[in-house]
Short mmCIF file of N, CA and C in Angstrom, two decimals:
data_model
loop_
_atom_site.label_atom_id
_atom_site.label_comp_id
_atom_site.label_asym_id
_atom_site.label_seq_id
_atom_site.Cartn_x
_atom_site.Cartn_y
_atom_site.Cartn_z
N LYS A 1 0.48 -1.30 -0.48
CA LYS A 1 0.35 0.20 0.20
C LYS A 1 1.00 1.81 0.29
N THR A 2 1.86 1.08 1.15
CA THR A 2 2.72 2.33 0.86
C THR A 2 3.48 2.74 -0.50
N SER A 3 3.90 1.42 -0.92
CA SER A 3 3.92 1.46 -2.54
C SER A 3 3.49 2.38 -3.91
N TRP A 4 2.32 2.42 -2.77
CA TRP A 4 1.49 2.33 -4.04
C TRP A 4 1.65 4.44 -3.85
N PHE A 5 1.39 4.63 -2.73
CA PHE A 5 1.12 5.90 -2.55
C PHE A 5 2.43 6.77 -3.06
N ILE A 6 3.52 5.55 -3.15
CA ILE A 6 5.17 6.62 -3.36
C ILE A 6 4.80 6.64 -4.88
N ALA A 7 4.72 5.87 -5.11
CA ALA A 7 4.85 5.44 -6.79
C ALA A 7 4.36 6.86 -7.54
N LEU A 8 3.01 6.85 -6.83
CA LEU A 8 1.72 7.74 -7.92
C LEU A 8 1.88 9.17 -6.54
N GLY A 9 2.58 9.21 -5.89
CA GLY A 9 2.85 10.47 -4.93
C GLY A 9 4.16 11.24 -5.87
N SER A 10 4.93 10.57 -6.35
CA SER A 10 6.20 10.81 -7.17
C SER A 10 5.55 11.25 -8.52
N ALA A 11 4.98 10.15 -8.80
CA ALA A 11 4.51 10.58 -10.51
C ALA A 11 3.75 11.21 -10.91
N ILE A 12 2.87 11.82 -10.74
CA ILE A 12 1.96 12.46 -10.93
C ILE A 12 2.60 13.74 -11.47
N PRO A 13 3.50 14.27 -9.77
CA PRO A 13 4.11 15.59 -10.56
C PRO A 13 4.93 15.74 -11.72
N GLN A 14 5.90 13.86 -11.58
CA GLN A 14 6.63 14.76 -12.10
C GLN A 14 6.73 14.29 -13.84
N GLY A 15 5.46 13.66 -14.12
CA GLY A 15 4.87 12.97 -15.27
C GLY A 15 4.27 13.99 -16.27
N ILE A 16 3.26 15.19 -15.19
CA ILE A 16 2.87 16.61 -16.16
C ILE A 16 3.49 17.39 -15.82
N MET A 17 4.52 18.13 -15.20
CA MET A 17 5.45 18.66 -15.35
C MET A 17 6.25 18.25 -16.22
N ARG A 18 6.68 17.19 -16.60
CA ARG A 18 8.20 16.54 -17.86
C ARG A 18 6.96 16.59 -18.78
N VAL A 19 5.91 16.37 -19.55
CA VAL A 19 5.04 16.36 -20.81
C VAL A 19 4.78 17.99 -20.26
N TRP A 20 4.24 18.73 -20.09
CA TRP A 20 4.54 19.65 -20.04
C TRP A 20 5.34 21.11 -20.58
N LEU A 21 6.79 20.37 -19.65
CA LEU A 21 7.67 21.11 -20.18
C LEU A 21 7.39 21.22 -21.78
N ALA A 22 6.95 19.92 -22.08
CA ALA A 22 7.40 19.57 -23.67
C ALA A 22 6.10 20.90 -24.18
N MET A 23 5.18 20.53 -23.54
CA MET A 23 4.19 21.21 -24.20
C MET A 23 3.76 22.58 -23.98
N MET A 24 4.31 22.73 -23.35
CA MET A 24 4.37 25.00 -22.65
C MET A 24 4.75 25.32 -23.83
N VAL A 25 5.21 25.05 -25.09
CA VAL A 25 4.84 25.79 -27.30
C VAL A 25 3.43 26.31 -27.06
N PHE A 26 2.90 25.18 -26.72
CA PHE A 26 1.43 25.87 -26.98
C PHE A 26 0.90 26.34 -26.24
N ASP A 27 0.95 26.42 -24.65
CA ASP A 27 0.65 27.06 -23.89
C ASP A 27 0.89 27.99 -23.65
N LEU A 28 2.00 28.55 -24.07
CA LEU A 28 3.17 30.02 -23.76
C LEU A 28 2.80 31.09 -24.59
N GLN A 29 3.15 30.22 -25.85
CA GLN A 29 2.88 31.38 -26.81
C GLN A 29 1.31 31.98 -26.89
N GLN A 30 0.28 31.97 -26.20
CA GLN A 30 -1.07 32.59 -26.14
C GLN A 30 -0.65 33.53 -25.05
N VAL A 31 0.14 33.82 -24.09
CA VAL A 31 1.25 34.77 -23.48
C VAL A 31 1.58 35.84 -24.17
N CYS A 32 0.05 37.13 -24.43
CA CYS A 32 0.65 38.20 -25.15
C CYS A 32 0.93 39.55 -24.23
N PHE A 33 1.35 40.67 -24.72
CA PHE A 33 1.51 42.01 -24.06
C PHE A 33 1.20 42.72 -24.28
N GLY A 34 0.12 43.21 -25.27
CA GLY A 34 -0.35 43.99 -26.43
C GLY A 34 -0.30 43.12 -27.23
N ALA A 35 0.38 44.24 -27.62
CA ALA A 35 0.20 42.95 -29.77
C ALA A 35 1.20 42.05 -30.09
N GLU A 36 2.56 41.61 -28.36
CA GLU A 36 3.92 40.87 -28.66
C GLU A 36 4.07 39.58 -27.80
N CYS A 37 3.55 39.05 -28.67
CA CYS A 37 3.72 37.63 -27.50
C CYS A 37 4.89 36.65 -27.03
N ILE A 38 4.51 36.32 -26.15
CA ILE A 38 6.01 34.59 -26.53
C ILE A 38 6.18 34.41 -27.94
N THR A 39 7.64 34.38 -28.00
CA THR A 39 7.99 34.15 -29.05
C THR A 39 8.34 31.98 -28.82
N GLN A 40 8.52 31.07 -29.73
CA GLN A 40 9.05 30.15 -29.46
C GLN A 40 10.05 29.66 -29.81
N GLY A 41 10.91 30.42 -30.40
CA GLY A 41 12.48 30.78 -29.36
C GLY A 41 12.91 30.88 -27.78
N TRP A 42 11.78 32.02 -27.76
CA TRP A 42 12.33 31.76 -26.48
C TRP A 42 12.14 30.71 -25.18
N ILE A 43 10.51 30.53 -26.00
CA ILE A 43 9.95 28.91 -25.24
C ILE A 43 11.37 28.40 -24.97
N ASN A 44 11.62 27.38 -26.51
CA ASN A 44 12.83 26.91 -26.29
C ASN A 44 13.50 26.98 -25.66
N THR A 45 14.66 28.20 -25.16
CA THR A 45 15.60 28.34 -23.96
C THR A 45 14.82 27.95 -22.99
N LEU A 46 13.60 28.81 -22.69
CA LEU A 46 13.42 28.31 -21.94
C LEU A 46 13.52 27.53 -20.90
N ALA A 47 12.37 26.16 -21.83
CA ALA A 47 13.41 24.76 -21.11
C ALA A 47 14.34 23.95 -21.67
N ILE A 48 15.19 24.83 -22.49
CA ILE A 48 16.91 24.69 -21.24
C ILE A 48 16.93 24.89 -20.89
N PHE A 49 16.81 26.61 -19.78
CA PHE A 49 17.84 25.96 -19.35
C PHE A 49 16.86 25.25 -17.99
N ALA A 50 15.72 25.36 -17.86
CA ALA A 50 14.61 24.28 -16.69
C ALA A 50 15.27 23.26 -17.01
N THR A 51 15.98 22.26 -18.15
CA THR A 51 16.12 21.29 -17.98
C THR A 51 17.86 21.09 -17.45
N ILE A 52 18.78 22.74 -17.95
CA ILE A 52 19.87 22.58 -17.00
C ILE A 52 19.19 21.92 -15.60
N SER A 53 18.71 23.20 -15.08
CA SER A 53 18.71 23.81 -13.63
C SER A 53 18.76 22.86 -13.10
N SER A 54 17.32 21.50 -13.11
CA SER A 54 16.76 20.69 -12.76
C SER A 54 17.84 19.88 -12.78
N THR A 55 18.38 19.44 -13.57
CA THR A 55 19.51 18.43 -13.26
C THR A 55 20.80 18.49 -12.63
N ILE A 56 20.72 20.30 -11.91
CA ILE A 56 21.88 20.37 -11.51
C ILE A 56 21.07 20.41 -9.81
N ALA A 57 19.84 21.19 -9.82
CA ALA A 57 18.80 20.90 -8.54
C ALA A 57 19.29 19.73 -7.90
N GLY A 58 18.66 18.29 -8.64
CA GLY A 58 18.66 16.81 -9.01
C GLY A 58 19.99 16.66 -8.09
N VAL A 59 21.21 16.29 -8.85
CA VAL A 59 22.58 16.15 -7.57
C VAL A 59 22.14 16.94 -6.68
N ALA A 60 22.53 18.22 -6.47
CA ALA A 60 21.83 19.24 -5.04
C ALA A 60 21.21 18.30 -4.36
N ALA A 61 20.49 17.19 -4.64
CA ALA A 61 19.37 16.54 -3.71
C ALA A 61 20.16 15.19 -3.69
N VAL A 62 21.26 15.34 -3.96
CA VAL A 62 20.68 13.17 -4.34
C VAL A 62 22.41 14.12 -2.86
N ARG A 63 23.21 14.67 -2.90
CA ARG A 63 24.14 15.65 -1.99
C ARG A 63 22.99 15.12 -0.62
N ILE A 64 22.18 16.39 -0.99
CA ILE A 64 21.46 16.37 0.70
C ILE A 64 21.50 14.68 0.73
N ILE A 65 21.27 13.69 -0.24
CA ILE A 65 20.74 12.45 0.64
C ILE A 65 22.11 11.87 1.40
N HIS A 66 22.72 12.47 1.10
CA HIS A 66 24.01 11.54 1.59
C HIS A 66 24.69 12.36 2.82
N LEU A 67 23.98 12.96 3.33
CA LEU A 67 24.71 14.06 3.88
C LEU A 67 23.53 14.09 5.26
N SER A 68 22.54 13.36 5.04
CA SER A 68 21.56 13.16 6.14
C SER A 68 20.59 12.55 5.49
N ASN A 69 19.66 11.20 5.68
CA ASN A 69 19.01 10.69 5.51
C ASN A 69 17.45 10.43 6.41
N ARG A 70 17.69 11.41 7.45
CA ARG A 70 16.21 11.61 8.19
C ARG A 70 15.68 12.83 7.79
N ASN A 71 14.13 12.93 7.69
CA ASN A 71 12.97 13.44 7.39
C ASN A 71 12.28 13.09 6.03
N LEU A 72 13.40 12.23 5.24
CA LEU A 72 13.03 12.57 3.72
C LEU A 72 11.43 13.16 2.84
N LYS A 73 9.99 12.91 4.12
CA LYS A 73 9.08 12.54 3.40
C LYS A 73 8.60 14.29 3.83
N ILE A 74 8.65 14.57 5.15
CA ILE A 74 8.45 15.90 5.50
C ILE A 74 9.55 16.73 4.30
N THR A 75 10.52 16.84 3.56
CA THR A 75 11.16 16.81 2.82
C THR A 75 10.68 17.04 1.32
N ILE A 76 10.38 16.33 0.65
CA ILE A 76 9.93 15.85 -0.18
C ILE A 76 8.67 16.41 -0.25
N GLY A 77 7.96 16.74 0.68
CA GLY A 77 6.33 16.77 1.17
C GLY A 77 6.91 18.83 1.01
N VAL A 78 7.73 19.43 1.66
CA VAL A 78 7.93 21.23 1.17
C VAL A 78 8.24 20.88 0.30
N LEU A 79 9.01 20.56 -0.24
CA LEU A 79 9.02 20.64 -2.27
C LEU A 79 8.55 20.75 -3.11
N TYR A 80 7.50 19.34 -2.56
CA TYR A 80 6.21 19.75 -3.67
C TYR A 80 5.31 20.77 -3.45
N MET A 81 5.18 21.04 -2.03
CA MET A 81 4.12 22.61 -1.36
C MET A 81 5.00 23.57 -2.07
N PHE A 82 6.48 24.52 -2.39
CA PHE A 82 6.92 25.16 -3.11
C PHE A 82 6.23 25.21 -3.58
N ALA A 83 6.60 23.67 -4.81
CA ALA A 83 5.99 24.18 -6.21
C ALA A 83 4.78 24.10 -6.43
N THR A 84 4.22 24.28 -5.75
CA THR A 84 3.16 24.07 -5.80
C THR A 84 1.85 25.98 -5.70
N VAL A 85 2.88 26.14 -5.07
CA VAL A 85 2.97 27.98 -4.89
C VAL A 85 3.24 28.28 -5.63
N VAL A 86 4.86 27.95 -6.48
CA VAL A 86 5.02 28.67 -7.18
C VAL A 86 4.72 28.41 -9.11
N PHE A 87 4.00 27.18 -9.20
CA PHE A 87 3.24 27.09 -10.35
C PHE A 87 1.89 27.57 -10.36
N ILE A 88 1.07 27.91 -9.52
CA ILE A 88 0.01 28.68 -8.99
C ILE A 88 0.12 30.16 -9.51
N TYR A 89 1.11 30.11 -8.99
CA TYR A 89 1.36 31.71 -9.78
C TYR A 89 1.75 31.89 -11.32
N LEU A 90 2.77 31.22 -11.66
CA LEU A 90 3.20 30.28 -13.31
C LEU A 90 1.75 30.48 -14.28
N THR A 91 0.43 29.94 -13.21
CA THR A 91 -0.05 30.00 -13.88
C THR A 91 -1.54 30.95 -14.02
N LEU A 92 -1.43 32.51 -12.88
CA LEU A 92 -1.60 33.30 -12.99
C LEU A 92 -1.27 34.63 -13.30
N VAL A 93 0.14 33.97 -13.80
CA VAL A 93 0.94 34.72 -15.08
C VAL A 93 0.08 34.74 -16.64
N SER A 94 -0.26 33.06 -16.63
CA SER A 94 0.02 32.77 -18.07
C SER A 94 -1.70 33.21 -18.22
N LEU A 95 -2.89 33.04 -16.81
CA LEU A 95 -3.26 33.27 -17.63
C LEU A 95 -3.91 34.82 -17.62
N GLY A 96 -3.01 35.69 -17.06
CA GLY A 96 -2.75 36.97 -17.10
C GLY A 96 -3.50 37.84 -16.01
N ILE A 97 -3.99 36.70 -15.11
CA ILE A 97 -4.09 38.03 -14.41
C ILE A 97 -3.60 38.43 -13.35
N VAL A 98 -2.41 37.77 -13.33
CA VAL A 98 -0.71 38.73 -12.27
C VAL A 98 0.07 39.78 -13.89
N HIS A 99 -0.38 40.80 -14.28
CA HIS A 99 0.82 41.63 -14.81
C HIS A 99 2.65 41.97 -14.74
N SER A 100 2.08 42.04 -15.72
CA SER A 100 3.72 43.01 -15.23
C SER A 100 3.89 43.95 -16.22
N ALA A 101 4.73 44.64 -16.57
CA ALA A 101 4.15 46.28 -16.86
C ALA A 101 5.63 45.49 -18.22
N THR A 102 5.84 45.10 -18.23
CA THR A 102 6.84 44.92 -20.12
C THR A 102 7.00 43.50 -19.79
N VAL A 103 7.18 43.71 -21.24
CA VAL A 103 7.64 41.82 -22.02
C VAL A 103 8.67 42.16 -21.34
N VAL A 104 9.27 41.87 -21.13
CA VAL A 104 10.96 42.00 -20.38
C VAL A 104 10.51 40.98 -19.20
N LYS A 105 9.98 41.30 -18.37
CA LYS A 105 9.85 41.67 -16.78
C LYS A 105 8.70 39.99 -16.79
N ALA A 106 7.62 39.94 -17.93
CA ALA A 106 6.95 38.99 -18.17
C ALA A 106 8.07 37.65 -18.19
N HIS A 107 9.31 38.04 -18.81
CA HIS A 107 9.95 36.56 -19.38
C HIS A 107 10.58 37.09 -18.62
N ILE A 108 11.08 36.91 -17.66
CA ILE A 108 11.80 37.59 -16.71
C ILE A 108 10.57 36.45 -15.55
N SER A 109 9.87 37.16 -14.89
CA SER A 109 9.43 36.47 -14.09
C SER A 109 8.58 34.72 -14.33
N ILE A 110 8.64 34.87 -16.15
CA ILE A 110 8.13 32.92 -16.34
C ILE A 110 8.80 32.07 -16.34
N LEU A 111 10.64 32.24 -16.86
CA LEU A 111 11.48 32.23 -16.05
C LEU A 111 12.12 31.07 -15.30
N PHE A 112 11.65 32.57 -14.65
CA PHE A 112 12.29 32.23 -12.89
C PHE A 112 10.76 31.45 -12.06
N LEU A 113 9.92 31.67 -12.94
CA LEU A 113 8.66 30.56 -12.25
C LEU A 113 8.89 29.33 -12.60
N THR A 114 9.19 29.43 -13.87
CA THR A 114 9.75 28.14 -14.78
C THR A 114 10.39 26.96 -14.07
N VAL A 115 11.37 27.63 -14.22
CA VAL A 115 13.08 26.55 -13.74
C VAL A 115 13.27 26.90 -12.25
N THR A 116 12.15 27.61 -11.81
CA THR A 116 12.15 27.05 -9.74
C THR A 116 11.44 26.13 -9.67
N GLY A 117 10.28 26.39 -10.58
CA GLY A 117 9.07 24.92 -9.84
C GLY A 117 9.73 24.22 -10.48
N TYR A 118 10.26 23.66 -12.50
CA TYR A 118 10.89 22.52 -12.26
C TYR A 118 11.94 21.76 -11.54
N SER A 119 12.90 22.83 -11.50
CA SER A 119 13.65 22.45 -10.12
C SER A 119 13.39 21.41 -8.29
N LEU A 120 12.04 22.06 -7.96
CA LEU A 120 12.07 21.51 -6.92
C LEU A 120 10.98 20.31 -7.52
N ILE A 121 10.28 19.66 -8.39
CA ILE A 121 9.35 18.60 -8.71
C ILE A 121 10.95 17.43 -9.12
N THR A 122 12.11 18.23 -9.91
CA THR A 122 12.82 17.52 -10.05
C THR A 122 13.62 16.89 -8.98
N SER A 123 13.97 18.17 -8.51
CA SER A 123 15.27 17.64 -7.34
C SER A 123 13.96 16.52 -5.76
N SER A 124 12.73 16.45 -6.11
CA SER A 124 12.32 15.56 -5.27
C SER A 124 12.38 13.42 -5.64
N LEU A 125 13.30 13.72 -7.02
CA LEU A 125 12.95 12.62 -7.44
C LEU A 125 14.17 11.62 -6.09
N PRO A 126 14.89 12.26 -6.34
CA PRO A 126 16.20 11.61 -5.90
C PRO A 126 15.93 11.24 -4.31
N LEU A 127 15.13 12.25 -3.58
CA LEU A 127 14.70 11.86 -2.83
C LEU A 127 13.66 10.85 -2.41
N THR A 128 12.33 10.80 -3.50
CA THR A 128 11.18 9.58 -3.38
C THR A 128 11.75 8.31 -3.37
N LEU A 129 12.89 8.37 -4.71
CA LEU A 129 13.91 7.13 -4.70
C LEU A 129 14.39 6.89 -3.40
N LYS A 130 15.22 7.05 -2.32
CA LYS A 130 15.42 6.52 -1.42
C LYS A 130 14.53 6.24 -0.24
N LEU A 131 13.79 7.61 -0.32
CA LEU A 131 12.07 6.80 1.06
C LEU A 131 11.87 5.37 0.15
N ALA A 132 11.27 5.52 -1.20
CA ALA A 132 10.89 4.34 -2.07
C ALA A 132 11.49 2.49 -1.17
N MET A 133 12.93 2.78 -1.43
CA MET A 133 13.36 1.96 -1.30
C MET A 133 13.64 2.30 -0.12
N ASN A 134 13.76 2.55 1.24
CA ASN A 134 13.93 2.44 2.37
C ASN A 134 12.22 1.90 2.68
N THR A 135 11.44 2.39 1.95
CA THR A 135 10.16 1.26 2.46
C THR A 135 10.75 0.10 2.22
N MET A 136 10.39 -0.63 0.94
CA MET A 136 9.92 -1.48 -0.06
C MET A 136 11.90 -1.94 0.20
N SER A 137 12.36 -2.65 1.31
CA SER A 137 13.39 -2.98 1.89
C SER A 137 14.11 -3.87 1.31
N PRO A 138 13.00 -5.13 2.18
CA PRO A 138 13.54 -6.55 0.79
C PRO A 138 13.42 -6.88 -0.57
N ALA A 139 12.99 -5.45 -1.85
CA ALA A 139 13.42 -5.14 -2.45
C ALA A 139 14.39 -5.09 -3.08
N SER A 140 14.79 -4.85 -4.45
CA SER A 140 16.29 -4.58 -5.23
C SER A 140 16.16 -3.14 -5.24
N GLU A 141 16.98 -2.35 -5.60
CA GLU A 141 16.78 -0.45 -6.39
C GLU A 141 16.48 -1.09 -7.51
N VAL A 142 16.72 -1.73 -8.01
CA VAL A 142 16.45 -1.48 -9.81
C VAL A 142 14.89 -1.99 -9.88
N THR A 143 14.79 -2.71 -8.98
CA THR A 143 13.31 -3.25 -9.02
C THR A 143 12.69 -1.89 -8.18
N VAL A 144 13.28 -0.83 -7.61
CA VAL A 144 12.29 -0.29 -7.08
C VAL A 144 12.36 1.21 -8.43
N ALA A 145 13.16 1.14 -8.33
CA ALA A 145 13.47 2.26 -9.51
C ALA A 145 12.42 1.53 -10.90
N CYS A 146 12.57 0.41 -11.09
CA CYS A 146 11.63 0.06 -12.47
C CYS A 146 9.88 0.51 -12.09
N TRP A 147 9.53 0.16 -10.84
CA TRP A 147 8.14 0.89 -10.32
C TRP A 147 7.85 1.89 -11.19
N LEU A 148 8.86 2.65 -9.85
CA LEU A 148 8.54 4.01 -10.30
C LEU A 148 8.68 4.77 -11.57
N ASN A 149 9.27 4.46 -12.25
CA ASN A 149 9.78 4.67 -13.36
C ASN A 149 8.36 4.06 -14.66
N PHE A 150 7.99 3.26 -14.45
CA PHE A 150 6.92 2.39 -14.71
C PHE A 150 5.53 3.55 -14.58
N TRP A 151 5.39 3.55 -12.92
CA TRP A 151 3.91 4.61 -12.27
C TRP A 151 4.35 5.92 -13.97
N LEU A 152 5.80 6.76 -13.38
CA LEU A 152 5.80 8.13 -14.51
C LEU A 152 5.69 8.01 -15.53
N ASN A 153 6.26 7.27 -16.17
CA ASN A 153 5.88 6.65 -17.61
C ASN A 153 3.73 6.74 -17.99
N ILE A 154 3.01 5.55 -17.26
CA ILE A 154 2.16 5.97 -17.40
C ILE A 154 1.38 6.85 -17.18
N ILE A 155 1.68 8.13 -16.04
CA ILE A 155 0.86 9.38 -15.87
C ILE A 155 1.58 9.93 -17.29
N SER A 156 2.83 10.02 -18.21
CA SER A 156 3.11 10.59 -18.87
C SER A 156 1.86 10.22 -19.63
N ILE A 157 2.04 9.06 -20.15
CA ILE A 157 1.23 8.40 -21.56
C ILE A 157 -0.14 9.15 -21.42
N VAL A 158 -1.25 8.87 -19.95
CA VAL A 158 -2.47 9.39 -19.74
C VAL A 158 -1.95 11.06 -20.44
N PHE A 159 -1.90 11.73 -19.50
CA PHE A 159 -1.10 13.21 -19.64
C PHE A 159 -1.15 14.03 -22.08
N LEU A 160 -0.38 12.93 -22.08
CA LEU A 160 0.04 12.85 -23.59
C LEU A 160 -1.45 12.58 -24.34
N SER A 161 -1.80 11.63 -23.93
CA SER A 161 -3.45 11.31 -24.54
C SER A 161 -4.48 12.57 -24.49
N MET A 162 -4.31 12.66 -23.70
CA MET A 162 -5.28 14.19 -23.66
C MET A 162 -5.23 15.18 -25.24
N PHE A 163 -4.63 14.93 -25.52
CA PHE A 163 -4.31 15.91 -27.15
C PHE A 163 -5.13 15.16 -27.96
N SER A 164 -5.28 13.58 -27.73
CA SER A 164 -5.67 13.02 -28.44
C SER A 164 -7.58 13.92 -29.30
N ILE A 165 -7.44 14.44 -27.55
CA ILE A 165 -9.31 14.16 -27.58
C ILE A 165 -9.19 15.34 -28.70
N SER A 166 -10.42 15.10 -29.42
CA SER A 166 -10.18 16.29 -30.47
C SER A 166 -10.97 17.58 -30.11
N GLY A 167 -10.92 18.40 -30.31
CA GLY A 167 -11.82 19.49 -30.00
C GLY A 167 -11.41 20.32 -28.56
N ILE A 168 -10.17 19.57 -27.66
CA ILE A 168 -9.60 20.32 -26.36
C ILE A 168 -9.13 21.26 -26.01
N GLY A 169 -8.37 21.60 -27.04
CA GLY A 169 -7.56 22.52 -27.55
C GLY A 169 -6.84 22.47 -26.75
N SER A 170 -5.90 23.42 -26.33
CA SER A 170 -4.77 23.45 -24.73
C SER A 170 -5.04 24.78 -23.49
N SER A 171 -5.37 25.21 -23.40
CA SER A 171 -5.87 26.45 -22.60
C SER A 171 -5.78 25.03 -21.27
N TRP A 172 -6.35 24.34 -21.02
CA TRP A 172 -6.08 22.79 -20.02
C TRP A 172 -5.04 23.26 -19.53
N LEU A 173 -4.14 23.41 -19.87
CA LEU A 173 -2.93 23.68 -20.04
C LEU A 173 -2.08 24.60 -18.54
N ASN A 174 -3.01 25.72 -18.52
CA ASN A 174 -3.26 26.72 -17.59
C ASN A 174 -3.48 25.50 -16.25
N TYR A 175 -4.37 25.20 -16.37
CA TYR A 175 -4.71 24.88 -14.84
C TYR A 175 -4.46 23.51 -14.41
N ILE A 176 -3.09 22.93 -14.73
CA ILE A 176 -2.73 21.56 -15.06
C ILE A 176 -1.98 21.62 -14.22
N LEU A 177 -0.74 22.83 -14.15
CA LEU A 177 -0.09 22.31 -12.88
C LEU A 177 -0.88 22.21 -11.48
#
C-alpha cells in the first residue's frame, strides 16, 4: 500500500511536469502583452534552462541524501508545497491575472517561475527513490526504480493522450500544474 502512495505521489507531479515542459510551446505562445506575444524561440530557450537547472537541483538533492537520511517525507512534502505555490503563480501569470509592466519583466518572471518549479519537482525524485528503497527494503534497487519509472511513464502517457481528444485545445494546460 505504501509503495503505491510513493509511486503515484512521485509519478503524478513528475509525469505532468515533464510533459507540460514539452508542451508549454502551445500554452505560453498564447501569453501576450499588447501586440507582442511570447515567441517559440524564447520558449525553447526556457525549456533548455529549466532542464539544465533541474539537473543541477537533482545533483544537489543527491548530496542532501548523503548528508542526512532523516525527514525524507517532510523534505519531499516541502519541495512539492513550494512547487505548488510557484506553479499557482505561474498559472496566474499565464492567464494574465498577474500582469507585468513589460514583456522583458514577463519573460523574467516566467523564466524564474518555470525553472524554480521544475527544479523543485525534479529534485524530489532522488529523495523519493531513497524513500521508496527504505520502505520497500527487501526489493532490490532496480526493482524499486523500475516501479517508480513505470508509473511515471503511465502518467506521462495519460497526460499526452489528452491531446488526442478532438476539440480539447490547449488552454487546460494553464490549470493542470
